[in-house]
XYZ file of C-alpha atoms in Angstrom:
753
model
C 0.000 0.000 0.000
C 2.760 2.469 0.914
C 4.737 1.680 -2.239
C 1.669 2.362 -4.411
C 0.966 5.613 -2.577
C 4.527 6.780 -3.012
C 4.387 5.982 -6.729
C 1.127 7.914 -7.156
C 1.776 10.904 -4.874
C 1.763 14.277 -6.769
C 4.956 16.285 -6.668
C 6.229 19.715 -7.665
C 7.674 19.784 -11.183
C 9.623 22.895 -10.291
C 11.732 20.838 -7.768
C 14.469 18.411 -8.794
C 14.554 14.737 -7.617
C 17.042 15.587 -4.861
C 14.481 17.930 -3.253
C 11.641 15.445 -3.494
C 11.616 12.803 -0.743
C 10.068 10.193 -2.986
C 11.848 11.213 -6.131
C 14.066 8.139 -6.144
C 11.099 5.797 -5.805
C 9.238 7.691 -8.531
C 12.252 7.392 -10.842
C 12.562 3.662 -10.202
C 8.905 2.962 -10.854
C 8.938 5.056 -14.008
C 11.991 3.813 -15.749
C 12.613 0.233 -14.626
C 10.596 -2.406 -16.528
C 11.036 -4.887 -13.725
C 9.874 -2.253 -11.254
C 6.764 -1.577 -13.333
C 5.967 -5.255 -13.125
C 6.522 -5.084 -9.370
C 4.191 -2.053 -9.091
C 1.524 -3.903 -11.090
C 1.895 -6.824 -8.681
C 1.308 -4.424 -5.764
C -1.890 -3.137 -7.393
C -3.043 -6.724 -7.937
C -2.519 -7.494 -4.260
C -4.408 -4.333 -3.294
C -7.290 -5.434 -5.502
C -7.370 -8.822 -3.834
C -7.395 -7.092 -0.449
C -10.123 -4.695 -1.723
C -7.896 -1.608 -1.200
C -7.845 -0.492 -4.856
C -10.890 1.830 -4.575
C -9.674 3.492 -1.327
C -6.293 3.990 -3.045
C -7.942 5.742 -6.007
C -9.964 7.965 -3.673
C -6.801 8.861 -1.762
C -5.023 9.705 -5.042
C -7.804 12.009 -6.200
C -7.712 13.813 -2.830
C -3.983 14.309 -3.259
C -4.558 15.761 -6.730
C -7.076 18.192 -5.248
C -4.779 19.207 -2.366
C -1.822 19.856 -4.695
C -3.776 21.704 -7.358
C -2.376 24.984 -6.026
C 0.972 24.084 -7.644
C -0.650 24.231 -11.093
C -2.581 27.387 -10.145
C 0.686 29.153 -9.318
C 2.035 28.449 -12.802
C -1.228 29.561 -14.387
C -1.139 32.904 -12.555
C 2.477 33.456 -13.600
C 1.759 32.879 -17.288
C -1.437 34.934 -17.235
C 0.377 37.922 -15.730
C 2.969 37.629 -18.459
C 0.229 37.519 -21.132
C -1.595 40.538 -19.724
C 1.659 42.485 -19.770
C 2.739 41.512 -23.296
C -0.463 40.517 -25.070
C 1.415 37.671 -26.781
C -0.976 34.763 -27.361
C 1.957 32.308 -27.549
C 2.287 32.807 -23.794
C -1.206 31.357 -23.381
C -0.214 28.335 -25.459
C 2.895 27.841 -23.329
C 0.745 27.980 -20.201
C -1.546 25.263 -21.510
C 1.408 23.066 -22.476
C 2.766 23.514 -18.980
C -0.552 22.412 -17.465
C -0.477 19.362 -19.722
C 3.024 18.552 -18.420
C 1.679 18.618 -14.873
C -1.121 16.253 -15.820
C 1.181 13.828 -17.604
C 3.686 13.809 -14.740
C 1.097 13.232 -12.014
C -0.815 10.655 -14.028
C 2.149 8.636 -15.271
C 1.304 5.589 -13.115
C -2.472 5.995 -13.204
C -2.824 3.271 -15.919
C -1.998 0.712 -13.228
C -5.619 1.122 -12.056
C -6.983 0.141 -15.458
C -7.379 -3.646 -14.986
C -9.530 -3.026 -11.895
C -11.204 0.419 -12.076
C -11.375 3.265 -14.627
C -8.712 5.337 -12.906
C -7.623 7.229 -16.031
C -11.109 8.622 -16.633
C -11.543 9.549 -12.980
C -8.127 11.245 -12.987
C -8.808 13.325 -16.118
C -12.250 14.328 -14.872
C -10.772 15.486 -11.569
C -7.977 17.424 -13.307
C -10.455 19.144 -15.662
C -12.668 20.230 -12.777
C -9.743 21.649 -10.823
C -8.281 23.345 -13.938
C -11.516 25.185 -14.707
C -11.723 26.370 -11.105
C -8.129 27.635 -11.261
C -8.449 29.654 -14.450
C -8.806 33.436 -13.814
C -11.590 35.542 -15.427
C -9.080 36.978 -17.879
C -8.599 33.526 -19.397
C -11.833 33.896 -21.393
C -10.405 36.749 -23.433
C -7.013 35.060 -23.689
C -8.641 31.870 -24.957
C -10.564 33.799 -27.640
C -7.384 35.641 -28.657
C -5.518 32.317 -28.969
C -8.271 30.924 -31.191
C -8.362 34.099 -33.281
C -4.622 33.836 -33.904
C -5.216 30.587 -35.785
C -7.700 32.096 -38.258
C -6.354 32.363 -41.791
C -6.883 35.315 -44.104
C -6.637 35.902 -47.808
C -3.234 37.536 -47.374
C -1.873 35.208 -44.662
C -2.793 31.503 -44.967
C -3.225 29.352 -41.890
C -0.097 27.939 -40.208
C -1.315 24.361 -40.152
C 1.421 22.923 -37.915
C 1.074 25.651 -35.296
C -2.711 25.408 -35.338
C -2.613 21.618 -35.021
C -0.306 21.939 -32.010
C -2.589 24.455 -30.305
C -5.753 22.422 -30.854
C -4.039 19.177 -29.848
C -3.151 20.794 -26.505
C -6.664 22.196 -26.066
C -8.176 18.812 -26.886
C -5.869 17.000 -24.468
C -6.898 19.388 -21.683
C -10.579 19.049 -22.578
C -10.918 22.800 -23.194
C -12.385 22.364 -26.669
C -15.290 20.508 -25.069
C -15.628 22.572 -21.898
C -15.375 25.890 -23.766
C -17.153 24.907 -26.944
C -19.368 27.999 -26.665
C -16.267 30.210 -26.774
C -14.959 28.379 -29.816
C -18.311 28.826 -31.550
C -18.726 32.516 -30.618
C -15.176 33.309 -31.737
C -15.718 31.664 -35.107
C -19.096 33.386 -35.526
C -17.514 36.763 -34.724
C -14.804 36.085 -37.292
C -17.400 35.261 -39.956
C -19.554 38.267 -39.058
C -16.606 40.664 -39.110
C -15.574 39.529 -42.579
C -19.166 39.773 -43.779
C -19.550 43.332 -42.478
C -16.266 44.425 -44.056
C -17.107 43.026 -47.482
C -20.909 43.280 -47.756
C -22.081 46.315 -45.784
C -23.400 48.907 -48.224
C -22.444 46.726 -51.201
C -25.741 46.441 -53.087
C -24.733 46.404 -56.745
C -23.266 42.876 -56.710
C -24.468 39.671 -55.052
C -22.445 38.865 -51.947
C -23.802 35.414 -51.071
C -21.924 33.438 -53.811
C -18.691 35.257 -52.924
C -19.206 34.529 -49.228
C -19.752 30.834 -49.890
C -16.494 30.655 -51.851
C -14.685 32.433 -49.015
C -16.218 30.056 -46.481
C -15.096 26.991 -48.439
C -11.556 28.348 -48.755
C -11.077 29.782 -45.248
C -13.577 28.604 -42.646
C -14.139 24.971 -43.637
C -10.388 24.051 -43.474
C -10.165 25.699 -40.050
C -13.092 23.645 -38.727
C -11.392 20.513 -40.055
C -8.143 21.337 -38.239
C -10.005 22.011 -34.979
C -12.248 18.966 -34.788
C -10.916 16.286 -37.140
C -8.025 14.012 -36.128
C -5.818 11.967 -38.405
C -6.617 8.708 -36.624
C -10.370 9.065 -37.195
C -12.126 6.910 -39.748
C -13.754 8.553 -42.732
C -17.240 7.889 -41.380
C -16.345 9.524 -38.073
C -14.836 12.514 -39.838
C -17.956 13.011 -41.923
C -20.210 12.627 -38.888
C -18.277 15.347 -37.038
C -17.447 17.775 -39.851
C -20.706 17.936 -41.806
C -22.986 19.120 -38.933
C -20.439 21.733 -37.830
C -19.942 22.952 -41.393
C -23.697 23.284 -41.910
C -24.087 25.052 -38.546
C -21.605 27.826 -39.286
C -22.702 28.154 -42.912
C -26.217 28.761 -41.584
C -24.822 31.393 -39.218
C -23.180 33.203 -42.150
C -26.492 33.078 -44.012
C -28.306 34.477 -40.960
C -25.723 37.251 -40.516
C -26.117 38.311 -44.157
C -29.912 38.257 -43.808
C -29.744 40.464 -40.689
C -27.374 42.874 -42.428
C -29.666 43.229 -45.412
C -32.688 43.580 -43.112
C -30.962 46.440 -41.276
C -30.361 48.118 -44.661
C -33.728 47.241 -46.220
C -35.166 50.781 -46.233
C -32.161 52.215 -48.088
C -32.078 49.180 -50.382
C -35.692 49.825 -51.377
C -34.952 53.532 -51.917
C -32.082 52.583 -54.235
C -34.079 49.944 -56.140
C -33.638 48.751 -58.921
C -29.917 49.520 -58.658
C -29.920 47.459 -55.446
C -31.474 44.361 -57.051
C -28.440 42.165 -56.182
C -28.946 42.984 -52.496
C -32.583 41.869 -52.802
C -31.347 38.644 -54.409
C -28.992 38.121 -51.422
C -31.863 38.627 -49.010
C -34.076 36.238 -50.953
C -31.392 33.531 -50.730
C -31.047 33.926 -46.966
C -34.433 35.098 -45.742
C -36.518 31.961 -45.576
C -33.581 29.653 -44.799
C -32.936 31.499 -41.554
C -36.485 32.267 -40.433
C -35.911 36.030 -40.208
C -39.157 36.984 -41.938
C -40.631 38.573 -38.805
C -37.465 40.625 -38.296
C -37.770 41.909 -41.870
C -41.390 42.948 -41.394
C -40.700 44.623 -38.055
C -37.584 46.423 -39.312
C -39.292 47.748 -42.429
C -42.434 48.844 -40.599
C -40.321 50.657 -37.991
C -38.164 52.357 -40.649
C -41.242 53.410 -42.634
C -42.859 54.923 -39.555
C -39.720 56.826 -38.588
C -38.407 57.934 -41.974
C -41.392 57.945 -44.311
C -44.829 58.191 -42.733
C -44.687 61.718 -41.344
C -45.780 65.155 -42.613
C -42.233 66.060 -43.591
C -42.289 63.546 -46.466
C -43.778 64.547 -49.804
C -46.720 62.443 -50.965
C -45.042 61.630 -54.256
C -41.948 60.372 -52.405
C -44.121 58.171 -50.198
C -45.908 56.690 -53.205
C -42.618 56.167 -55.064
C -41.192 54.287 -52.096
C -44.396 52.282 -51.785
C -44.038 51.271 -55.444
C -40.424 50.234 -54.855
C -41.529 48.306 -51.772
C -44.105 46.425 -53.835
C -41.503 45.454 -56.419
C -38.878 44.414 -53.883
C -41.201 42.362 -51.708
C -42.713 40.636 -54.726
C -39.212 39.442 -55.562
C -38.733 38.176 -52.006
C -42.191 36.640 -51.682
C -44.250 36.206 -54.868
C -47.214 34.964 -52.798
C -47.585 38.455 -51.299
C -47.645 37.718 -47.556
C -44.654 39.965 -46.857
C -46.209 42.828 -48.791
C -49.479 42.315 -46.943
C -47.707 42.682 -43.582
C -45.641 45.730 -44.557
C -47.940 47.719 -46.837
C -50.968 48.186 -44.590
C -49.549 51.163 -42.551
C -48.424 52.868 -45.783
C -51.826 52.426 -47.399
C -53.638 53.736 -44.325
C -51.370 56.791 -44.163
C -51.790 57.539 -47.875
C -55.549 57.219 -47.496
C -55.442 60.038 -44.936
C -53.355 62.359 -47.125
C -55.485 64.884 -49.040
C -53.278 64.918 -52.151
C -52.767 61.170 -52.597
C -55.435 60.795 -55.272
C -54.158 63.816 -57.171
C -50.594 62.490 -57.114
C -51.621 59.049 -58.349
C -53.771 60.525 -61.099
C -50.990 62.848 -62.259
C -48.746 59.851 -62.685
C -51.469 57.891 -64.435
C -51.388 60.337 -67.340
C -47.634 60.965 -67.253
C -45.911 58.762 -69.868
C -42.613 59.043 -67.975
C -44.127 58.161 -64.624
C -41.955 56.217 -62.203
C -45.045 54.235 -61.208
C -45.081 52.395 -64.517
C -41.310 52.108 -65.009
C -40.197 48.507 -64.809
C -43.596 47.240 -66.028
C -43.947 45.634 -69.426
C -45.004 47.999 -72.176
C -48.571 46.655 -72.284
C -51.292 48.798 -70.699
C -53.608 46.524 -68.724
C -57.088 47.148 -67.329
C -57.326 47.727 -63.615
C -57.568 44.462 -61.733
C -59.595 43.662 -58.660
C -57.086 43.138 -55.850
C -59.733 41.583 -53.611
C -60.244 38.654 -55.982
C -59.146 35.488 -54.187
C -56.719 33.304 -56.098
C -58.072 29.999 -54.800
C -58.720 28.656 -58.268
C -58.229 24.953 -57.743
C -58.572 24.283 -61.471
C -55.337 26.205 -61.999
C -52.396 23.802 -62.175
C -50.140 26.624 -60.978
C -52.191 27.125 -57.806
C -50.224 27.344 -54.565
C -51.611 27.177 -51.009
C -51.221 30.071 -48.627
C -47.788 30.023 -46.962
C -47.694 28.671 -43.419
C -45.828 31.761 -42.173
C -48.473 34.219 -43.431
C -50.534 36.362 -41.065
C -53.930 35.093 -40.025
C -55.708 37.856 -41.980
C -53.757 37.194 -45.186
C -55.586 35.792 -48.180
C -53.807 34.989 -51.410
C -55.062 37.314 -54.142
C -54.384 37.509 -57.823
C -51.152 39.304 -58.670
C -51.867 42.835 -59.936
C -49.871 45.568 -61.612
C -48.595 48.616 -59.783
C -51.371 50.967 -60.910
C -54.093 48.543 -59.797
C -52.429 48.241 -56.409
C -52.283 52.009 -55.988
C -55.899 52.474 -57.022
C -56.920 49.773 -54.537
C -55.803 52.044 -51.673
C -59.333 53.409 -51.839
C -62.478 51.313 -51.832
C -64.002 53.036 -54.872
C -62.563 53.961 -58.238
C -65.078 56.789 -58.651
C -62.900 59.228 -56.731
C -60.076 58.581 -59.187
C -62.395 59.184 -62.122
C -63.527 62.494 -60.613
C -59.944 63.541 -59.999
C -59.078 62.532 -63.557
C -61.816 64.862 -64.780
C -60.454 67.747 -62.697
C -56.889 67.159 -63.836
C -57.862 66.751 -67.475
C -59.864 69.997 -67.322
C -56.894 71.823 -65.851
C -54.482 70.505 -68.461
C -56.842 71.247 -71.343
C -57.376 74.824 -70.208
C -53.621 75.403 -69.798
C -52.803 74.450 -73.396
C -52.145 77.560 -75.505
C -50.815 76.116 -78.760
C -53.991 74.112 -79.453
C -52.015 70.860 -79.556
C -54.214 68.343 -77.759
C -52.711 65.158 -79.179
C -50.957 64.242 -75.937
C -54.146 64.594 -73.924
C -56.087 62.506 -76.443
C -53.448 59.777 -76.193
C -53.536 59.902 -72.386
C -57.321 59.629 -72.406
C -57.164 56.530 -74.586
C -54.675 54.949 -72.162
C -56.950 55.756 -69.243
C -59.861 54.128 -71.063
C -57.816 50.933 -71.325
C -57.341 51.009 -67.547
C -60.705 52.255 -66.279
C -62.962 51.328 -69.191
C -65.009 53.542 -71.520
C -68.106 54.026 -69.384
C -66.494 55.808 -66.374
C -64.693 58.242 -68.706
C -67.629 59.341 -70.837
C -67.507 62.765 -69.187
C -63.884 63.093 -70.292
C -64.982 62.321 -73.847
C -67.466 65.186 -73.622
C -64.688 67.481 -72.388
C -62.472 66.545 -75.329
C -65.410 67.096 -77.699
C -65.945 70.553 -76.182
C -62.333 71.417 -76.936
C -62.728 70.284 -80.553
C -65.989 72.191 -80.930
C -64.393 75.272 -79.352
C -61.648 75.290 -81.925
C -64.190 75.009 -84.724
C -66.462 77.727 -83.240
C -63.510 80.038 -82.628
C -62.354 79.618 -86.214
C -65.896 80.270 -87.498
C -66.223 83.482 -85.478
C -62.856 84.680 -86.714
C -63.763 83.973 -90.348
C -67.209 85.577 -89.981
C -65.629 88.792 -88.725
C -63.244 88.884 -91.673
C -66.096 88.374 -94.124
C -68.122 91.117 -92.463
C -65.245 93.601 -92.673
C -64.633 92.773 -96.337
C -68.307 93.286 -97.183
C -68.252 96.619 -95.374
C -65.290 97.758 -97.459
C -66.928 96.688 -100.734
C -70.364 98.164 -100.047
C -69.217 101.457 -98.484
C -65.934 102.451 -100.166
C -66.058 105.932 -98.683
C -65.939 104.295 -95.202
C -62.907 102.162 -96.064
C -60.469 104.229 -94.025
C -62.700 103.993 -91.003
C -63.163 100.314 -91.563
C -59.441 99.902 -91.867
C -59.068 101.238 -88.423
C -61.010 98.238 -87.115
C -59.056 95.172 -86.087
C -59.346 92.524 -88.784
C -59.299 89.726 -86.149
C -61.201 89.677 -82.913
C -58.362 89.513 -80.316
C -60.249 87.026 -78.176
C -60.010 83.250 -78.355
C -62.346 81.390 -76.040
C -62.511 77.789 -74.895
C -66.213 76.952 -74.680
C -67.083 74.221 -72.174
C -70.301 72.472 -71.188
C -71.340 73.594 -67.742
C -72.918 70.246 -66.812
C -69.935 68.075 -67.740
C -66.910 70.064 -66.632
C -65.760 70.402 -63.007
C -66.952 73.469 -61.125
C -64.942 76.553 -61.990
C -64.002 79.212 -59.397
C -66.493 82.044 -59.416
C -65.700 85.746 -59.223
C -67.461 89.093 -59.404
C -64.829 90.491 -61.787
C -66.266 92.689 -64.574
C -63.812 93.381 -67.362
C -63.640 97.091 -68.282
C -63.410 98.958 -71.584
C -62.311 97.064 -74.672
C -62.192 93.756 -72.853
C -65.925 93.844 -72.123
C -66.593 94.953 -75.685
C -64.658 91.974 -77.050
C -66.545 89.593 -74.760
C -69.940 90.960 -75.811
C -69.104 90.762 -79.514
C -67.761 87.220 -79.149
C -70.932 86.151 -77.308
C -73.123 87.724 -79.999
C -71.314 86.022 -82.832
C -71.395 82.668 -81.003
C -75.170 82.957 -80.558
C -75.461 83.609 -84.295
C -73.396 80.494 -84.965
C -75.370 78.353 -82.485
C -78.707 80.027 -81.766
C -79.750 77.448 -79.145
C -76.736 78.086 -76.923
C -75.385 80.998 -74.917
C -71.986 81.527 -73.378
C -71.040 83.044 -70.039
C -67.448 84.202 -69.597
C -65.407 83.181 -66.568
C -63.254 86.327 -66.403
C -60.795 85.139 -63.799
C -59.509 82.312 -66.031
C -57.225 82.608 -69.010
C -54.280 84.791 -69.982
C -53.966 88.139 -71.733
C -51.044 89.092 -73.987
C -50.487 92.839 -73.619
C -48.289 95.343 -75.391
C -47.995 98.463 -73.223
C -46.785 101.616 -74.966
C -45.489 104.143 -72.444
C -43.632 107.392 -73.073
C -40.122 105.951 -72.761
C -40.619 102.218 -73.289
C -42.791 99.428 -74.679
C -43.512 96.309 -72.610
C -44.812 92.907 -73.737
C -46.429 91.176 -70.777
C -48.395 87.952 -70.180
C -50.967 88.821 -67.503
C -54.072 87.433 -65.861
C -57.462 88.954 -66.742
C -57.529 90.830 -63.414
C -54.061 92.291 -63.984
C -55.037 93.293 -67.526
C -58.240 94.922 -66.267
C -56.334 97.018 -63.724
C -53.763 98.287 -66.199
C -56.610 99.124 -68.621
C -58.194 101.356 -65.957
C -54.871 103.192 -65.602
C -55.130 104.109 -69.299
C -58.092 106.342 -68.450
C -56.752 107.755 -65.173
C -53.164 108.006 -63.915
C -53.844 107.679 -60.189
C -56.112 105.187 -58.470
C -56.912 104.070 -54.944
C -57.101 100.311 -54.425
C -60.660 100.572 -53.089
C -61.761 102.477 -56.207
C -60.249 99.842 -58.452
C -62.081 97.109 -56.538
C -65.419 98.913 -57.024
C -64.794 99.541 -60.724
C -64.010 95.867 -61.299
C -67.184 94.534 -59.684
C -66.580 94.940 -55.935
C -63.617 92.578 -55.833
C -61.891 91.702 -52.598
C -59.064 94.086 -51.737
C -56.331 91.399 -51.307
C -56.809 90.245 -54.917
C -56.504 93.817 -56.153
C -53.411 94.420 -54.024
C -51.770 91.296 -55.408
C -52.455 92.386 -58.987
C -51.051 95.860 -58.230
C -47.908 94.274 -56.807
C -47.447 92.521 -60.153
C -47.456 95.826 -62.014
C -45.180 97.381 -59.413
C -42.700 94.578 -60.072
C -42.983 95.348 -63.785
C -42.259 99.032 -63.115
C -45.606 100.156 -64.577
C -47.166 101.601 -61.415
C -45.761 102.830 -58.134
C -47.209 103.186 -54.651
C -47.833 106.660 -53.238
C -48.857 105.368 -49.818
C -52.311 105.187 -48.279
C -53.258 102.568 -50.911
C -52.780 105.086 -53.741
C -51.036 103.997 -56.940
C -49.781 106.003 -59.904
C -49.068 105.064 -63.520
C -45.390 105.475 -64.448
C -45.286 106.804 -68.006
C -41.578 107.379 -67.424
C -39.610 104.771 -65.541
C -38.588 105.786 -62.031
C -34.956 106.154 -61.043
C -34.379 103.357 -58.550
C -32.010 105.549 -56.560
C -34.838 107.947 -55.722
C -37.418 105.373 -54.757
C -36.276 105.171 -51.157
C -36.606 108.971 -50.716
C -40.317 109.311 -51.542
C -42.686 110.302 -48.688
C -44.449 106.938 -48.608
C -41.196 105.266 -47.689
C -40.571 107.780 -44.887
C -44.000 107.182 -43.426
C -43.364 103.441 -43.374
C -40.076 104.045 -41.600
C -41.902 105.933 -38.904
C -44.052 102.866 -38.318
C -41.145 100.447 -38.158
C -40.868 100.050 -34.352
C -44.523 99.035 -33.925
C -44.415 96.714 -36.925
C -41.177 95.185 -35.745
C -42.610 94.581 -32.295
C -45.655 92.853 -33.767
C -43.471 90.679 -36.007
C -41.312 89.709 -33.040
C -44.412 88.677 -31.096
C -45.649 86.573 -34.005
C -42.230 84.942 -34.411
C -42.152 84.105 -30.708
C -45.611 82.558 -30.962
C -44.453 80.434 -33.878
C -41.545 79.036 -31.887
C -43.753 76.108 -30.860
C -43.428 74.891 -34.443
C -39.614 74.756 -34.246
C -39.212 71.923 -31.760
C -41.689 70.167 -29.475
C -40.954 68.734 -26.037
C -41.156 65.310 -27.623
C -39.478 65.714 -30.997
C -41.761 64.786 -33.869
C -41.119 65.173 -37.584
C -43.996 67.575 -38.256
C -42.067 70.453 -36.689
C -39.538 72.497 -38.611
C -36.443 71.043 -36.984
C -37.660 67.518 -37.708
C -38.320 68.402 -41.349
C -34.835 69.836 -41.863
C -33.364 66.798 -40.124
C -35.078 64.350 -42.484
C -34.498 66.450 -45.615
C -31.200 68.218 -46.470
C -32.964 71.407 -47.567
C -36.510 72.688 -48.035
C -37.941 75.891 -49.564
C -40.345 78.064 -47.586
C -43.401 76.950 -49.567
C -42.658 73.277 -48.880
C -42.234 73.888 -45.142
C -45.480 75.858 -45.101
C -47.316 72.990 -46.829
C -45.948 70.432 -44.379
C -46.836 72.530 -41.346
C -50.462 72.503 -42.421
C -50.528 68.914 -41.129
C -49.457 70.088 -37.668
C -52.260 70.609 -35.146
C -53.678 74.152 -34.889
C -51.326 75.620 -37.503
C -53.008 78.724 -38.956
C -50.076 80.959 -39.924
C -49.502 82.580 -43.292
C -46.523 82.024 -45.517
C -45.249 85.523 -44.785
C -45.327 84.882 -41.025
C -43.420 81.644 -41.553
C -40.832 83.444 -43.698
C -40.276 86.053 -40.953
C -39.917 83.312 -38.357
C -37.321 81.490 -40.480
C -35.392 84.753 -40.821
C -35.419 85.048 -37.025
C -34.052 81.486 -36.747
C -31.375 82.432 -39.258
C -30.288 85.369 -37.091
C -30.071 82.979 -34.126
C -27.725 80.710 -36.099
C -30.098 77.714 -36.172
C -30.758 77.629 -39.920
C -29.272 79.068 -43.089
C -30.714 80.030 -46.482
C -28.822 78.649 -49.457
C -30.039 78.651 -53.086
C -33.564 79.498 -51.990
C -33.814 76.567 -49.550
C -33.464 76.390 -45.781
C -30.862 74.133 -44.200
C -30.310 73.101 -40.594
C -27.037 74.180 -38.980
C -26.351 70.894 -37.164
C -23.425 72.170 -35.158
C -25.779 74.642 -33.439
C -28.993 72.610 -33.555
C -30.069 69.835 -31.309
C -30.856 67.284 -33.994
């Protein structure tokens, strides 16, 4: 018993045999074959005397009591590693621990014929080793593993790596710290993926990543887990599951990367089509569909669905979303989950219908780009696709939402129109837009509008657009009636010259052509036109009356009523020192015609003369002529005709300007109060995009009109554009914003965005 204990007793490797009291015995039992036989005979006797189990228990207690010797070496090596950062020091430490184990367990095989002493010994050593390792070993272990990773520029040192993993395997650390091995390898894969694929949308990354994995990662896994003595079946059973596991992780990491970039990918579509192809490869393999839906819905809510975004931009992104998600999921369940908030928000926007309709008749519309050239009728998106007679029928996907129902695939226009329950509102908006476009045409070229109407008939059908046909017929009839009236006037003048030669000079003074060209529309079929009390003065009224008389002669059963606030007037103004050619509105032309009879007018008098118009409309028309240099303000709402152009250097010295200067302090005080009241629209306590700072954060620059339009969505906003402009100037003086090229920009170094 004593001889066996002396042979098994742990000792300090740092001491020589002369310092160890049992060193001589240990040397004899280790190196003498006859002594090994003698030791085996001792163990056999102990077995017969039933002392072999107590001996093993005693040996394991000795291992536990002397574990501090190994812990001392571990602390020494770890301090050296923390000071130098050299991972080879960690490898040396592990080799040293293995030396301790081999030295103390040299005679443990003597237990083997009777009990499993080797297994008990290794299990005890592993437990004590893990308890002796300091917290810093976790990072050191990961650093040691990372040092074995190959790269494209530096291939793996196979011999060094095999030595490291052989030591780790012998100590059982590959098994005990398998989670660290896996996390280190996953971090290595993820880091490479982020370096090579982040923001790279114009080429597919997944095939390149698989090639990199086969060349770099797979050989590393083989070195770590596969041993040369293993049979081929064992190697395959170990390598294949691990290879599939980490390949799946790379697929998941790429899917998560593309999901985090999905909003920008959709914005950049179709240039980002390869990134969509990457996501399609990885999405359903990794089960990240819910993450995609949640990420895209969150990004849309934060970056798209707010008053700061233009309706056309929202619809364009919705169209790109439809195209991208149809590539990812042709069945439509992804689109169903993502599109609902966008559709609801667009339904609440007042200009959604107008924007869609404008793009319906625009041949270069982005809504139809990417579609085949064929114009298709609008399709019913609520039609269920459960046609079991169709051999291409597919069941609803198992991952779809409970409310999802597979519907027939539709084109982009049909999907946009389906935002609303009825198509009638689109037809009415089409009528309004067509009326506007027809009335704006000056060169009488209506071919484009006729072509657009035919395209719309293919989409909506003939019956809903019968009113539009009437509108186009009115335009054609107007051209014919206008030409008839013009020809009739010429004939009448020629007859007057022939029958009354002595009146020829007087007749020659008459204008050969009536300088009025009217577009005659049917009151019952055209959209309602804005009404006004404007009465055209002088020659303008005379022209209107003559045109109406001649039209009644041409069509006795019909009468025309002029809408004086619509149309344009081409004027040639002959003043004392200059001649001006101006395109003006009827109101502006009426005002300048009144100045031909009287040089000075008061705005109120002009309003009365023109049919009791509202003063703001008159003031706006007068401002137009002031900008043209035709009239000037005398103050107190008095205006004077400028037969001779004013010297700009003397404008600031006239009395009206001095009187306004006297009122500056009160006006400035009022403006300051209004600007202070508008400060609530700069930034709220809880920052939301509908306020000015949020708008300028989401958009690089915005003009005043655009900001004013967006603020109309904010609660209780009732300010004018001029008040907003003064407030923005105040913010500019405070250094919060700047005006560049007519647009406002946020100074981020001074702002809080």
